[in-house]
Amino acid sequence: MSGAIGSEVSIRRRVAIALLLLVLLSPFLWLLQMSFKTNDQILQVPPPLLFKPTLENYSALWHSAFSESFVNSLLSASFSTLLALLLGVPGAYALSRWTGRGKGALRLAILVTRMAPPIAFTIPFFLFYRWVGLLDTVTGLVLVYTSFNLPLVIWMMQPFFETVPASLEEAALVDGASQRVIFTRIMLPMVTPGIAATAILCFLYAWNDFFFALILTRTAARTAPVAVVNFMNYEGWEWGKIAAGGSLVMAPVLVFSLAVRRYLVSGLTAGAVKG
């Protein structure tokens, strides 16, 4: 009797999870199926549930300027994430081991730089980039995204380093290990989940950015989110290409998240509680 009840509860739980996933994924699934339709099929009322898929939208998209924009997004998001981690992780480690006065004030100052709205920095960045010749360049986007991701990296990684006992470093020092060896061979492996979670958030911010890419680029460094908007023109909205572009924009984030999924959950919770 108890076995039958347990089996029924398990089935109900699975059905509930399936329905929840269907609701959560419905916008993405709707966008994905639109990308395999023609514009006539998309605008048809009621929309056809059964149709012959076509790859015309993806083919036209990839043979247009969108392919260059996709590569620009990939380069700017990847390099800015890597640069923010290279600078921010050692900074977070140093801050976590700092025992002097003013540590709390410095942490707050780092966080405050992330609180300001992006529009507050638009004119300074635009004028400075025009002066140094970084407008419409991937390098300019990398520097912008790094400047915004760096405080996030330091703020997120510091609790992870603080959860590592200082006795491990002291034991390594007694054994003659240098500070560089302690950081690279002891500390970094122990905070790998935090690095993975932080990297995902940094990549998401840079990849999904629309505002800075719109203001600081024209054609040479245009990113994928900005390129998708170009399919909305005075001749009409090319819904098939918009759906295909949106699906392609989501693909790298999905692949990146799946690649580090085993670190993601532990990384988002491991540094939340000290002690």
C-alpha positions as protocol buffer text, in pm:
chain_id: "A"
residue {
  index: 1
  type: MET
  ca { x: 0 y: 0 z: 0 }
}
residue {
  index: 2
  type: SER
  ca { x: 275 y: 241 z: 98 }
}
residue {
  index: 3
  type: GLY
  ca { x: 467 y: 150 z: -219 }
}
residue {
  index: 4
  type: ALA
  ca { x: 166 y: 236 z: -437 }
}
residue {
  index: 5
  type: ILE
  ca { x: 119 y: 569 z: -260 }
}
residue {
  index: 6
  type: GLY
  ca { x: 488 y: 650 z: -300 }
}
residue {
  index: 7
  type: SER
  ca { x: 472 y: 564 z: -671 }
}
residue {
  index: 8
  type: GLU
  ca { x: 166 y: 786 z: -718 }
}
residue {
  index: 9
  type: VAL
  ca { x: 336 y: 1076 z: -541 }
}
residue {
  index: 10
  type: SER
  ca { x: 645 y: 1030 z: -760 }
}
residue {
  index: 11
  type: ILE
  ca { x: 433 y: 1038 z: -1077 }
}
residue {
  index: 12
  type: ARG
  ca { x: 253 y: 1352 z: -964 }
}
residue {
  index: 13
  type: ARG
  ca { x: 585 y: 1517 z: -883 }
}
residue {
  index: 14
  type: ARG
  ca { x: 722 y: 1435 z: -1228 }
}
residue {
  index: 15
  type: VAL
  ca { x: 409 y: 1566 z: -1398 }
}
residue {
  index: 16
  type: ALA
  ca { x: 430 y: 1888 z: -1196 }
}
residue {
  index: 17
  type: ILE
  ca { x: 799 y: 1931 z: -1288 }
}
residue {
  index: 18
  type: ALA
  ca { x: 720 y: 1867 z: -1656 }
}
residue {
  index: 19
  type: LEU
  ca { x: 440 y: 2125 z: -1655 }
}
residue {
  index: 20
  type: LEU
  ca { x: 663 y: 2378 z: -1478 }
}
residue {
  index: 21
  type: LEU
  ca { x: 943 y: 2324 z: -1732 }
}
residue {
  index: 22
  type: LEU
  ca { x: 694 y: 2361 z: -2016 }
}
residue {
  index: 23
  type: VAL
  ca { x: 575 y: 2694 z: -1878 }
}
residue {
  index: 24
  type: LEU
  ca { x: 929 y: 2821 z: -1818 }
}
residue {
  index: 25
  type: LEU
  ca { x: 1056 y: 2711 z: -2159 }
}
residue {
  index: 26
  type: SER
  ca { x: 749 y: 2812 z: -2359 }
}
residue {
  index: 27
  type: PRO
  ca { x: 888 y: 3155 z: -2467 }
}
residue {
  index: 28
  type: PHE
  ca { x: 1211 y: 2995 z: -2590 }
}
residue {
  index: 29
  type: LEU
  ca { x: 1027 y: 2708 z: -2762 }
}
residue {
  index: 30
  type: TRP
  ca { x: 790 y: 2954 z: -2931 }
}
residue {
  index: 31
  type: LEU
  ca { x: 1082 y: 3163 z: -3053 }
}
residue {
  index: 32
  type: LEU
  ca { x: 1263 y: 2852 z: -3175 }
}
residue {
  index: 33
  type: GLN
  ca { x: 969 y: 2723 z: -3376 }
}
residue {
  index: 34
  type: MET
  ca { x: 920 y: 3069 z: -3529 }
}
residue {
  index: 35
  type: SER
  ca { x: 1277 y: 3059 z: -3657 }
}
residue {
  index: 36
  type: PHE
  ca { x: 1188 y: 2757 z: -3875 }
}
residue {
  index: 37
  type: LYS
  ca { x: 883 y: 2925 z: -4031 }
}
residue {
  index: 38
  type: THR
  ca { x: 843 y: 3163 z: -4322 }
}
residue {
  index: 39
  type: ASN
  ca { x: 707 y: 3512 z: -4256 }
}
residue {
  index: 40
  type: ASP
  ca { x: 372 y: 3411 z: -4408 }
}
residue {
  index: 41
  type: GLN
  ca { x: 343 y: 3117 z: -4169 }
}
residue {
  index: 42
  type: ILE
  ca { x: 440 y: 3335 z: -3872 }
}
residue {
  index: 43
  type: LEU
  ca { x: 174 y: 3595 z: -3954 }
}
residue {
  index: 44
  type: GLN
  ca { x: -93 y: 3335 z: -4024 }
}
residue {
  index: 45
  type: VAL
  ca { x: -393 y: 3342 z: -3785 }
}
residue {
  index: 46
  type: PRO
  ca { x: -428 y: 3105 z: -3613 }
}
residue {
  index: 47
  type: PRO
  ca { x: -58 y: 3006 z: -3621 }
}
residue {
  index: 48
  type: PRO
  ca { x: -3 y: 2659 z: -3767 }
}
residue {
  index: 49
  type: LEU
  ca { x: 123 y: 2403 z: -3518 }
}
residue {
  index: 50
  type: LEU
  ca { x: 221 y: 2159 z: -3792 }
}
residue {
  index: 51
  type: PHE
  ca { x: 438 y: 2300 z: -4070 }
}
residue {
  index: 52
  type: LYS
  ca { x: 732 y: 2213 z: -4292 }
}
residue {
  index: 53
  type: PRO
  ca { x: 1048 y: 2351 z: -4124 }
}
residue {
  index: 54
  type: THR
  ca { x: 1279 y: 2568 z: -4329 }
}
residue {
  index: 55
  type: LEU
  ca { x: 1639 y: 2679 z: -4274 }
}
residue {
  index: 56
  type: GLU
  ca { x: 1605 y: 2985 z: -4496 }
}
residue {
  index: 57
  type: ASN
  ca { x: 1611 y: 3225 z: -4201 }
}
residue {
  index: 58
  type: TYR
  ca { x: 1933 y: 3081 z: -4062 }
}
residue {
  index: 59
  type: SER
  ca { x: 2095 y: 3065 z: -4405 }
}
residue {
  index: 60
  type: ALA
  ca { x: 2005 y: 3425 z: -4487 }
}
residue {
  index: 61
  type: LEU
  ca { x: 2116 y: 3534 z: -4143 }
}
residue {
  index: 62
  type: TRP
  ca { x: 2455 y: 3365 z: -4156 }
}
residue {
  index: 63
  type: HIS
  ca { x: 2532 y: 3498 z: -4505 }
}
residue {
  index: 64
  type: SER
  ca { x: 2459 y: 3855 z: -4396 }
}
residue {
  index: 65
  type: ALA
  ca { x: 2641 y: 4098 z: -4169 }
}
residue {
  index: 66
  type: PHE
  ca { x: 2492 y: 3918 z: -3868 }
}
residue {
  index: 67
  type: SER
  ca { x: 2770 y: 3657 z: -3878 }
}
residue {
  index: 68
  type: GLU
  ca { x: 3032 y: 3926 z: -3817 }
}
residue {
  index: 69
  type: SER
  ca { x: 2820 y: 4071 z: -3537 }
}
residue {
  index: 70
  type: PHE
  ca { x: 2793 y: 3727 z: -3379 }
}
residue {
  index: 71
  type: VAL
  ca { x: 3172 y: 3690 z: -3382 }
}
residue {
  index: 72
  type: ASN
  ca { x: 3208 y: 4040 z: -3233 }
}
residue {
  index: 73
  type: SER
  ca { x: 2977 y: 3945 z: -2947 }
}
residue {
  index: 74
  type: LEU
  ca { x: 3166 y: 3623 z: -2887 }
}
residue {
  index: 75
  type: LEU
  ca { x: 3504 y: 3799 z: -2882 }
}
residue {
  index: 76
  type: SER
  ca { x: 3397 y: 4090 z: -2662 }
}
residue {
  index: 77
  type: ALA
  ca { x: 3212 y: 3871 z: -2410 }
}
residue {
  index: 78
  type: SER
  ca { x: 3487 y: 3607 z: -2389 }
}
residue {
  index: 79
  type: PHE
  ca { x: 3784 y: 3843 z: -2361 }
}
residue {
  index: 80
  type: SER
  ca { x: 3610 y: 4076 z: -2115 }
}
residue {
  index: 81
  type: THR
  ca { x: 3514 y: 3781 z: -1894 }
}
residue {
  index: 82
  type: LEU
  ca { x: 3868 y: 3644 z: -1905 }
}
residue {
  index: 83
  type: LEU
  ca { x: 4023 y: 3983 z: -1832 }
}
residue {
  index: 84
  type: ALA
  ca { x: 3783 y: 4053 z: -1545 }
}
residue {
  index: 85
  type: LEU
  ca { x: 3868 y: 3716 z: -1389 }
}
residue {
  index: 86
  type: LEU
  ca { x: 4243 y: 3763 z: -1433 }
}
residue {
  index: 87
  type: LEU
  ca { x: 4228 y: 4098 z: -1253 }
}
residue {
  index: 88
  type: GLY
  ca { x: 3940 y: 4039 z: -1014 }
}
residue {
  index: 89
  type: VAL
  ca { x: 4021 y: 3697 z: -868 }
}
residue {
  index: 90
  type: PRO
  ca { x: 4366 y: 3800 z: -731 }
}
residue {
  index: 91
  type: GLY
  ca { x: 4207 y: 4124 z: -608 }
}
residue {
  index: 92
  type: ALA
  ca { x: 3936 y: 3931 z: -425 }
}
residue {
  index: 93
  type: TYR
  ca { x: 4197 y: 3704 z: -269 }
}
residue {
  index: 94
  type: ALA
  ca { x: 4404 y: 4000 z: -149 }
}
residue {
  index: 95
  type: LEU
  ca { x: 4096 y: 4170 z: -6 }
}
residue {
  index: 96
  type: SER
  ca { x: 3985 y: 3853 z: 172 }
}
residue {
  index: 97
  type: ARG
  ca { x: 4323 y: 3826 z: 349 }
}
residue {
  index: 98
  type: TRP
  ca { x: 4349 y: 4196 z: 433 }
}
residue {
  index: 99
  type: THR
  ca { x: 4337 y: 4249 z: 809 }
}
residue {
  index: 100
  type: GLY
  ca { x: 4393 y: 4627 z: 818 }
}
residue {
  index: 101
  type: ARG
  ca { x: 4141 y: 4902 z: 877 }
}
residue {
  index: 102
  type: GLY
  ca { x: 3909 y: 5023 z: 602 }
}
residue {
  index: 103
  type: LYS
  ca { x: 3830 y: 4681 z: 457 }
}
residue {
  index: 104
  type: GLY
  ca { x: 3454 y: 4733 z: 487 }
}
residue {
  index: 105
  type: ALA
  ca { x: 3472 y: 5078 z: 331 }
}
residue {
  index: 106
  type: LEU
  ca { x: 3674 y: 4945 z: 39 }
}
residue {
  index: 107
  type: ARG
  ca { x: 3426 y: 4663 z: -20 }
}
residue {
  index: 108
  type: LEU
  ca { x: 3142 y: 4914 z: -23 }
}
residue {
  index: 109
  type: ALA
  ca { x: 3331 y: 5142 z: -262 }
}
residue {
  index: 110
  type: ILE
  ca { x: 3385 y: 4851 z: -501 }
}
residue {
  index: 111
  type: LEU
  ca { x: 3016 y: 4763 z: -489 }
}
residue {
  index: 112
  type: VAL
  ca { x: 2902 y: 5124 z: -537 }
}
residue {
  index: 113
  type: THR
  ca { x: 3082 y: 5140 z: -872 }
}
residue {
  index: 114
  type: ARG
  ca { x: 2845 y: 4866 z: -992 }
}
residue {
  index: 115
  type: MET
  ca { x: 2531 y: 5042 z: -870 }
}
residue {
  index: 116
  type: ALA
  ca { x: 2537 y: 5341 z: -1104 }
}
residue {
  index: 117
  type: PRO
  ca { x: 2312 y: 5310 z: -1412 }
}
residue {
  index: 118
  type: PRO
  ca { x: 2497 y: 5251 z: -1741 }
}
residue {
  index: 119
  type: ILE
  ca { x: 2359 y: 5570 z: -1892 }
}
residue {
  index: 120
  type: ALA
  ca { x: 2562 y: 5772 z: -1640 }
}
residue {
  index: 121
  type: PHE
  ca { x: 2883 y: 5653 z: -1807 }
}
residue {
  index: 122
  type: THR
  ca { x: 2773 y: 5677 z: -2168 }
}
residue {
  index: 123
  type: ILE
  ca { x: 2889 y: 6030 z: -2248 }
}
residue {
  index: 124
  type: PRO
  ca { x: 3229 y: 5998 z: -2071 }
}
residue {
  index: 125
  type: PHE
  ca { x: 3300 y: 5670 z: -2247 }
}
residue {
  index: 126
  type: PHE
  ca { x: 3186 y: 5805 z: -2584 }
}
residue {
  index: 127
  type: LEU
  ca { x: 3396 y: 6122 z: -2562 }
}
residue {
  index: 128
  type: PHE
  ca { x: 3701 y: 5936 z: -2435 }
}
residue {
  index: 129
  type: TYR
  ca { x: 3673 y: 5666 z: -2700 }
}
residue {
  index: 130
  type: ARG
  ca { x: 3637 y: 5924 z: -2975 }
}
residue {
  index: 131
  type: TRP
  ca { x: 3951 y: 6095 z: -2846 }
}
residue {
  index: 132
  type: VAL
  ca { x: 4165 y: 5779 z: -2832 }
}
residue {
  index: 133
  type: GLY
  ca { x: 4013 y: 5614 z: -3141 }
}
residue {
  index: 134
  type: LEU
  ca { x: 3834 y: 5322 z: -2974 }
}
residue {
  index: 135
  type: LEU
  ca { x: 3486 y: 5392 z: -3110 }
}
residue {
  index: 136
  type: ASP
  ca { x: 3343 y: 5103 z: -3309 }
}
residue {
  index: 137
  type: THR
  ca { x: 3611 y: 4858 z: -3193 }
}
residue {
  index: 138
  type: VAL
  ca { x: 3591 y: 4525 z: -3012 }
}
residue {
  index: 139
  type: THR
  ca { x: 3874 y: 4643 z: -2786 }
}
residue {
  index: 140
  type: GLY
  ca { x: 3658 y: 4931 z: -2668 }
}
residue {
  index: 141
  type: LEU
  ca { x: 3372 y: 4697 z: -2582 }
}
residue {
  index: 142
  type: VAL
  ca { x: 3608 y: 4463 z: -2396 }
}
residue {
  index: 143
  type: LEU
  ca { x: 3733 y: 4751 z: -2180 }
}
residue {
  index: 144
  type: VAL
  ca { x: 3379 y: 4871 z: -2104 }
}
residue {
  index: 145
  type: TYR
  ca { x: 3253 y: 4527 z: -2008 }
}
residue {
  index: 146
  type: THR
  ca { x: 3565 y: 4460 z: -1801 }
}
residue {
  index: 147
  type: SER
  ca { x: 3520 y: 4783 z: -1607 }
}
residue {
  index: 148
  type: PHE
  ca { x: 3168 y: 4678 z: -1511 }
}
residue {
  index: 149
  type: ASN
  ca { x: 3244 y: 4311 z: -1448 }
}
residue {
  index: 150
  type: LEU
  ca { x: 3555 y: 4369 z: -1236 }
}
residue {
  index: 151
  type: PRO
  ca { x: 3366 y: 4492 z: -924 }
}
residue {
  index: 152
  type: LEU
  ca { x: 3126 y: 4199 z: -966 }
}
residue {
  index: 153
  type: VAL
  ca { x: 3415 y: 3950 z: -972 }
}
residue {
  index: 154
  type: ILE
  ca { x: 3578 y: 4097 z: -662 }
}
residue {
  index: 155
  type: TRP
  ca { x: 3249 y: 4115 z: -472 }
}
residue {
  index: 156
  type: MET
  ca { x: 3147 y: 3758 z: -557 }
}
residue {
  index: 157
  type: MET
  ca { x: 3485 y: 3589 z: -517 }
}
residue {
  index: 158
  type: GLN
  ca { x: 3584 y: 3739 z: -182 }
}
residue {
  index: 159
  type: PRO
  ca { x: 3341 y: 3522 z: 24 }
}
residue {
  index: 160
  type: PHE
  ca { x: 3473 y: 3209 z: -148 }
}
residue {
  index: 161
  type: PHE
  ca { x: 3830 y: 3286 z: -46 }
}
residue {
  index: 162
  type: GLU
  ca { x: 3716 y: 3369 z: 307 }
}
residue {
  index: 163
  type: THR
  ca { x: 3567 y: 3020 z: 345 }
}
residue {
  index: 164
  type: VAL
  ca { x: 3911 y: 2863 z: 286 }
}
residue {
  index: 165
  type: PRO
  ca { x: 4088 y: 2821 z: 624 }
}
residue {
  index: 166
  type: ALA
  ca { x: 4398 y: 3032 z: 667 }
}
residue {
  index: 167
  type: SER
  ca { x: 4565 y: 2731 z: 829 }
}
residue {
  index: 168
  type: LEU
  ca { x: 4608 y: 2576 z: 484 }
}
residue {
  index: 169
  type: GLU
  ca { x: 4817 y: 2872 z: 370 }
}
residue {
  index: 170
  type: GLU
  ca { x: 5016 y: 2872 z: 692 }
}
residue {
  index: 171
  type: ALA
  ca { x: 5096 y: 2503 z: 653 }
}
residue {
  index: 172
  type: ALA
  ca { x: 5207 y: 2562 z: 293 }
}
residue {
  index: 173
  type: LEU
  ca { x: 5429 y: 2851 z: 403 }
}
residue {
  index: 174
  type: VAL
  ca { x: 5589 y: 2629 z: 666 }
}
residue {
  index: 175
  type: ASP
  ca { x: 5661 y: 2373 z: 391 }
}
residue {
  index: 176
  type: GLY
  ca { x: 5838 y: 2644 z: 191 }
}
residue {
  index: 177
  type: ALA
  ca { x: 5574 y: 2720 z: -70 }
}
residue {
  index: 178
  type: SER
  ca { x: 5578 y: 3067 z: -223 }
}
residue {
  index: 179
  type: GLN
  ca { x: 5276 y: 3295 z: -228 }
}
residue {
  index: 180
  type: ARG
  ca { x: 5234 y: 3233 z: -600 }
}
residue {
  index: 181
  type: VAL
  ca { x: 5227 y: 2856 z: -548 }
}
residue {
  index: 182
  type: ILE
  ca { x: 4979 y: 2890 z: -263 }
}
residue {
  index: 183
  type: PHE
  ca { x: 4746 y: 3099 z: -476 }
}
residue {
  index: 184
  type: THR
  ca { x: 4764 y: 2893 z: -796 }
}
residue {
  index: 185
  type: ARG
  ca { x: 4786 y: 2538 z: -655 }
}
residue {
  index: 186
  type: ILE
  ca { x: 4592 y: 2560 z: -329 }
}
residue {
  index: 187
  type: MET
  ca { x: 4349 y: 2852 z: -336 }
}
residue {
  index: 188
  type: LEU
  ca { x: 4230 y: 2848 z: -697 }
}
residue {
  index: 189
  type: PRO
  ca { x: 4133 y: 2476 z: -705 }
}
residue {
  index: 190
  type: MET
  ca { x: 3931 y: 2524 z: -386 }
}
residue {
  index: 191
  type: VAL
  ca { x: 3728 y: 2815 z: -526 }
}
residue {
  index: 192
  type: THR
  ca { x: 3672 y: 2672 z: -875 }
}
residue {
  index: 193
  type: PRO
  ca { x: 3291 y: 2657 z: -831 }
}
residue {
  index: 194
  type: GLY
  ca { x: 3289 y: 3027 z: -746 }
}
residue {
  index: 195
  type: ILE
  ca { x: 3502 y: 3112 z: -1049 }
}
residue {
  index: 196
  type: ALA
  ca { x: 3265 y: 2916 z: -1275 }
}
residue {
  index: 197
  type: ALA
  ca { x: 2954 y: 3088 z: -1137 }
}
residue {
  index: 198
  type: THR
  ca { x: 3118 y: 3430 z: -1159 }
}
residue {
  index: 199
  type: ALA
  ca { x: 3235 y: 3365 z: -1514 }
}
residue {
  index: 200
  type: ILE
  ca { x: 2880 y: 3279 z: -1622 }
}
residue {
  index: 201
  type: LEU
  ca { x: 2739 y: 3601 z: -1476 }
}
residue {
  index: 202
  type: CYS
  ca { x: 3014 y: 3811 z: -1637 }
}
residue {
  index: 203
  type: PHE
  ca { x: 2965 y: 3641 z: -1972 }
}
residue {
  index: 204
  type: LEU
  ca { x: 2589 y: 3690 z: -1952 }
}
residue {
  index: 205
  type: TYR
  ca { x: 2623 y: 4062 z: -1883 }
}
residue {
  index: 206
  type: ALA
  ca { x: 2867 y: 4118 z: -2169 }
}
residue {
  index: 207
  type: TRP
  ca { x: 2685 y: 3894 z: -2415 }
}
residue {
  index: 208
  type: ASN
  ca { x: 2339 y: 4042 z: -2350 }
}
residue {
  index: 209
  type: ASP
  ca { x: 2451 y: 4405 z: -2341 }
}
residue {
  index: 210
  type: PHE
  ca { x: 2261 y: 4624 z: -2584 }
}
residue {
  index: 211
  type: PHE
  ca { x: 2303 y: 4977 z: -2455 }
}
residue {
  index: 212
  type: PHE
  ca { x: 2682 y: 5022 z: -2473 }
}
residue {
  index: 213
  type: ALA
  ca { x: 2705 y: 4823 z: -2796 }
}
residue {
  index: 214
  type: LEU
  ca { x: 2444 y: 5052 z: -2951 }
}
residue {
  index: 215
  type: ILE
  ca { x: 2614 y: 5374 z: -2844 }
}
residue {
  index: 216
  type: LEU
  ca { x: 2982 y: 5283 z: -2887 }
}
residue {
  index: 217
  type: THR
  ca { x: 2965 y: 5085 z: -3213 }
}
residue {
  index: 218
  type: ARG
  ca { x: 2855 y: 5154 z: -3570 }
}
residue {
  index: 219
  type: THR
  ca { x: 2926 y: 4872 z: -3817 }
}
residue {
  index: 220
  type: ALA
  ca { x: 3273 y: 4723 z: -3761 }
}
residue {
  index: 221
  type: ALA
  ca { x: 3217 y: 4616 z: -3399 }
}
residue {
  index: 222
  type: ARG
  ca { x: 2839 y: 4582 z: -3396 }
}
residue {
  index: 223
  type: THR
  ca { x: 2727 y: 4297 z: -3168 }
}
residue {
  index: 224
  type: ALA
  ca { x: 2457 y: 4036 z: -3221 }
}
residue {
  index: 225
  type: PRO
  ca { x: 2185 y: 4194 z: -2999 }
}
residue {
  index: 226
  type: VAL
  ca { x: 2219 y: 4521 z: -3192 }
}
residue {
  index: 227
  type: ALA
  ca { x: 2227 y: 4341 z: -3527 }
}
residue {
  index: 228
  type: VAL
  ca { x: 1895 y: 4168 z: -3451 }
}
residue {
  index: 229
  type: VAL
  ca { x: 1725 y: 4506 z: -3418 }
}
residue {
  index: 230
  type: ASN
  ca { x: 1830 y: 4590 z: -3774 }
}
residue {
  index: 231
  type: PHE
  ca { x: 1574 y: 4341 z: -3901 }
}
residue {
  index: 232
  type: MET
  ca { x: 1310 y: 4589 z: -3787 }
}
residue {
  index: 233
  type: ASN
  ca { x: 1307 y: 4839 z: -4073 }
}
residue {
  index: 234
  type: TYR
  ca { x: 1073 y: 5065 z: -4265 }
}
residue {
  index: 235
  type: GLU
  ca { x: 992 y: 4784 z: -4510 }
}
residue {
  index: 236
  type: GLY
  ca { x: 853 y: 4570 z: -4225 }
}
residue {
  index: 237
  type: TRP
  ca { x: 968 y: 4342 z: -3949 }
}
residue {
  index: 238
  type: GLU
  ca { x: 1144 y: 4027 z: -4066 }
}
residue {
  index: 239
  type: TRP
  ca { x: 1007 y: 3804 z: -3794 }
}
residue {
  index: 240
  type: GLY
  ca { x: 1175 y: 3487 z: -3918 }
}
residue {
  index: 241
  type: LYS
  ca { x: 1521 y: 3642 z: -3911 }
}
residue {
  index: 242
  type: ILE
  ca { x: 1450 y: 3806 z: -3575 }
}
residue {
  index: 243
  type: ALA
  ca { x: 1352 y: 3468 z: -3429 }
}
residue {
  index: 244
  type: ALA
  ca { x: 1654 y: 3297 z: -3583 }
}
residue {
  index: 245
  type: GLY
  ca { x: 1884 y: 3571 z: -3455 }
}
residue {
  index: 246
  type: GLY
  ca { x: 1734 y: 3549 z: -3108 }
}
residue {
  index: 247
  type: SER
  ca { x: 1782 y: 3171 z: -3104 }
}
residue {
  index: 248
  type: LEU
  ca { x: 2146 y: 3205 z: -3211 }
}
residue {
  index: 249
  type: VAL
  ca { x: 2207 y: 3472 z: -2948 }
}
residue {
  index: 250
  type: MET
  ca { x: 2086 y: 3237 z: -2676 }
}
residue {
  index: 251
  type: ALA
  ca { x: 2291 y: 2939 z: -2798 }
}
residue {
  index: 252
  type: PRO
  ca { x: 2641 y: 3035 z: -2666 }
}
residue {
  index: 253
  type: VAL
  ca { x: 2505 y: 3115 z: -2320 }
}
residue {
  index: 254
  type: LEU
  ca { x: 2327 y: 2780 z: -2311 }
}
residue {
  index: 255
  type: VAL
  ca { x: 2638 y: 2592 z: -2423 }
}
residue {
  index: 256
  type: PHE
  ca { x: 2860 y: 2779 z: -2176 }
}
residue {
  index: 257
  type: SER
  ca { x: 2618 y: 2713 z: -1888 }
}
residue {
  index: 258
  type: LEU
  ca { x: 2595 y: 2342 z: -1970 }
}
residue {
  index: 259
  type: ALA
  ca { x: 2974 y: 2318 z: -1987 }
}
residue {
  index: 260
  type: VAL
  ca { x: 3013 y: 2436 z: -1627 }
}
residue {
  index: 261
  type: ARG
  ca { x: 2678 y: 2317 z: -1489 }
}
residue {
  index: 262
  type: ARG
  ca { x: 2837 y: 2093 z: -1227 }
}
residue {
  index: 263
  type: TYR
  ca { x: 3003 y: 2398 z: -1072 }
}
residue {
  index: 264
  type: LEU
  ca { x: 2710 y: 2637 z: -1109 }
}
residue {
  index: 265
  type: VAL
  ca { x: 2483 y: 2538 z: -819 }
}
residue {
  index: 266
  type: SER
  ca { x: 2767 y: 2485 z: -573 }
}
residue {
  index: 267
  type: GLY
  ca { x: 2928 y: 2807 z: -693 }
}
residue {
  index: 268
  type: LEU
  ca { x: 2617 y: 3014 z: -634 }
}
residue {
  index: 269
  type: THR
  ca { x: 2577 y: 2882 z: -278 }
}
residue {
  index: 270
  type: ALA
  ca { x: 2923 y: 2786 z: -150 }
}
residue {
  index: 271
  type: GLY
  ca { x: 3030 y: 3137 z: -62 }
}
residue {
  index: 272
  type: ALA
  ca { x: 2698 y: 3245 z: 80 }
}
residue {
  index: 273
  type: VAL
  ca { x: 2759 y: 3131 z: 438 }
}
residue {
  index: 274
  type: LYS
  ca { x: 3083 y: 3166 z: 631 }
}
residue {
  index: 275
  type: GLY
  ca { x: 3193 y: 2942 z: 912 }
}
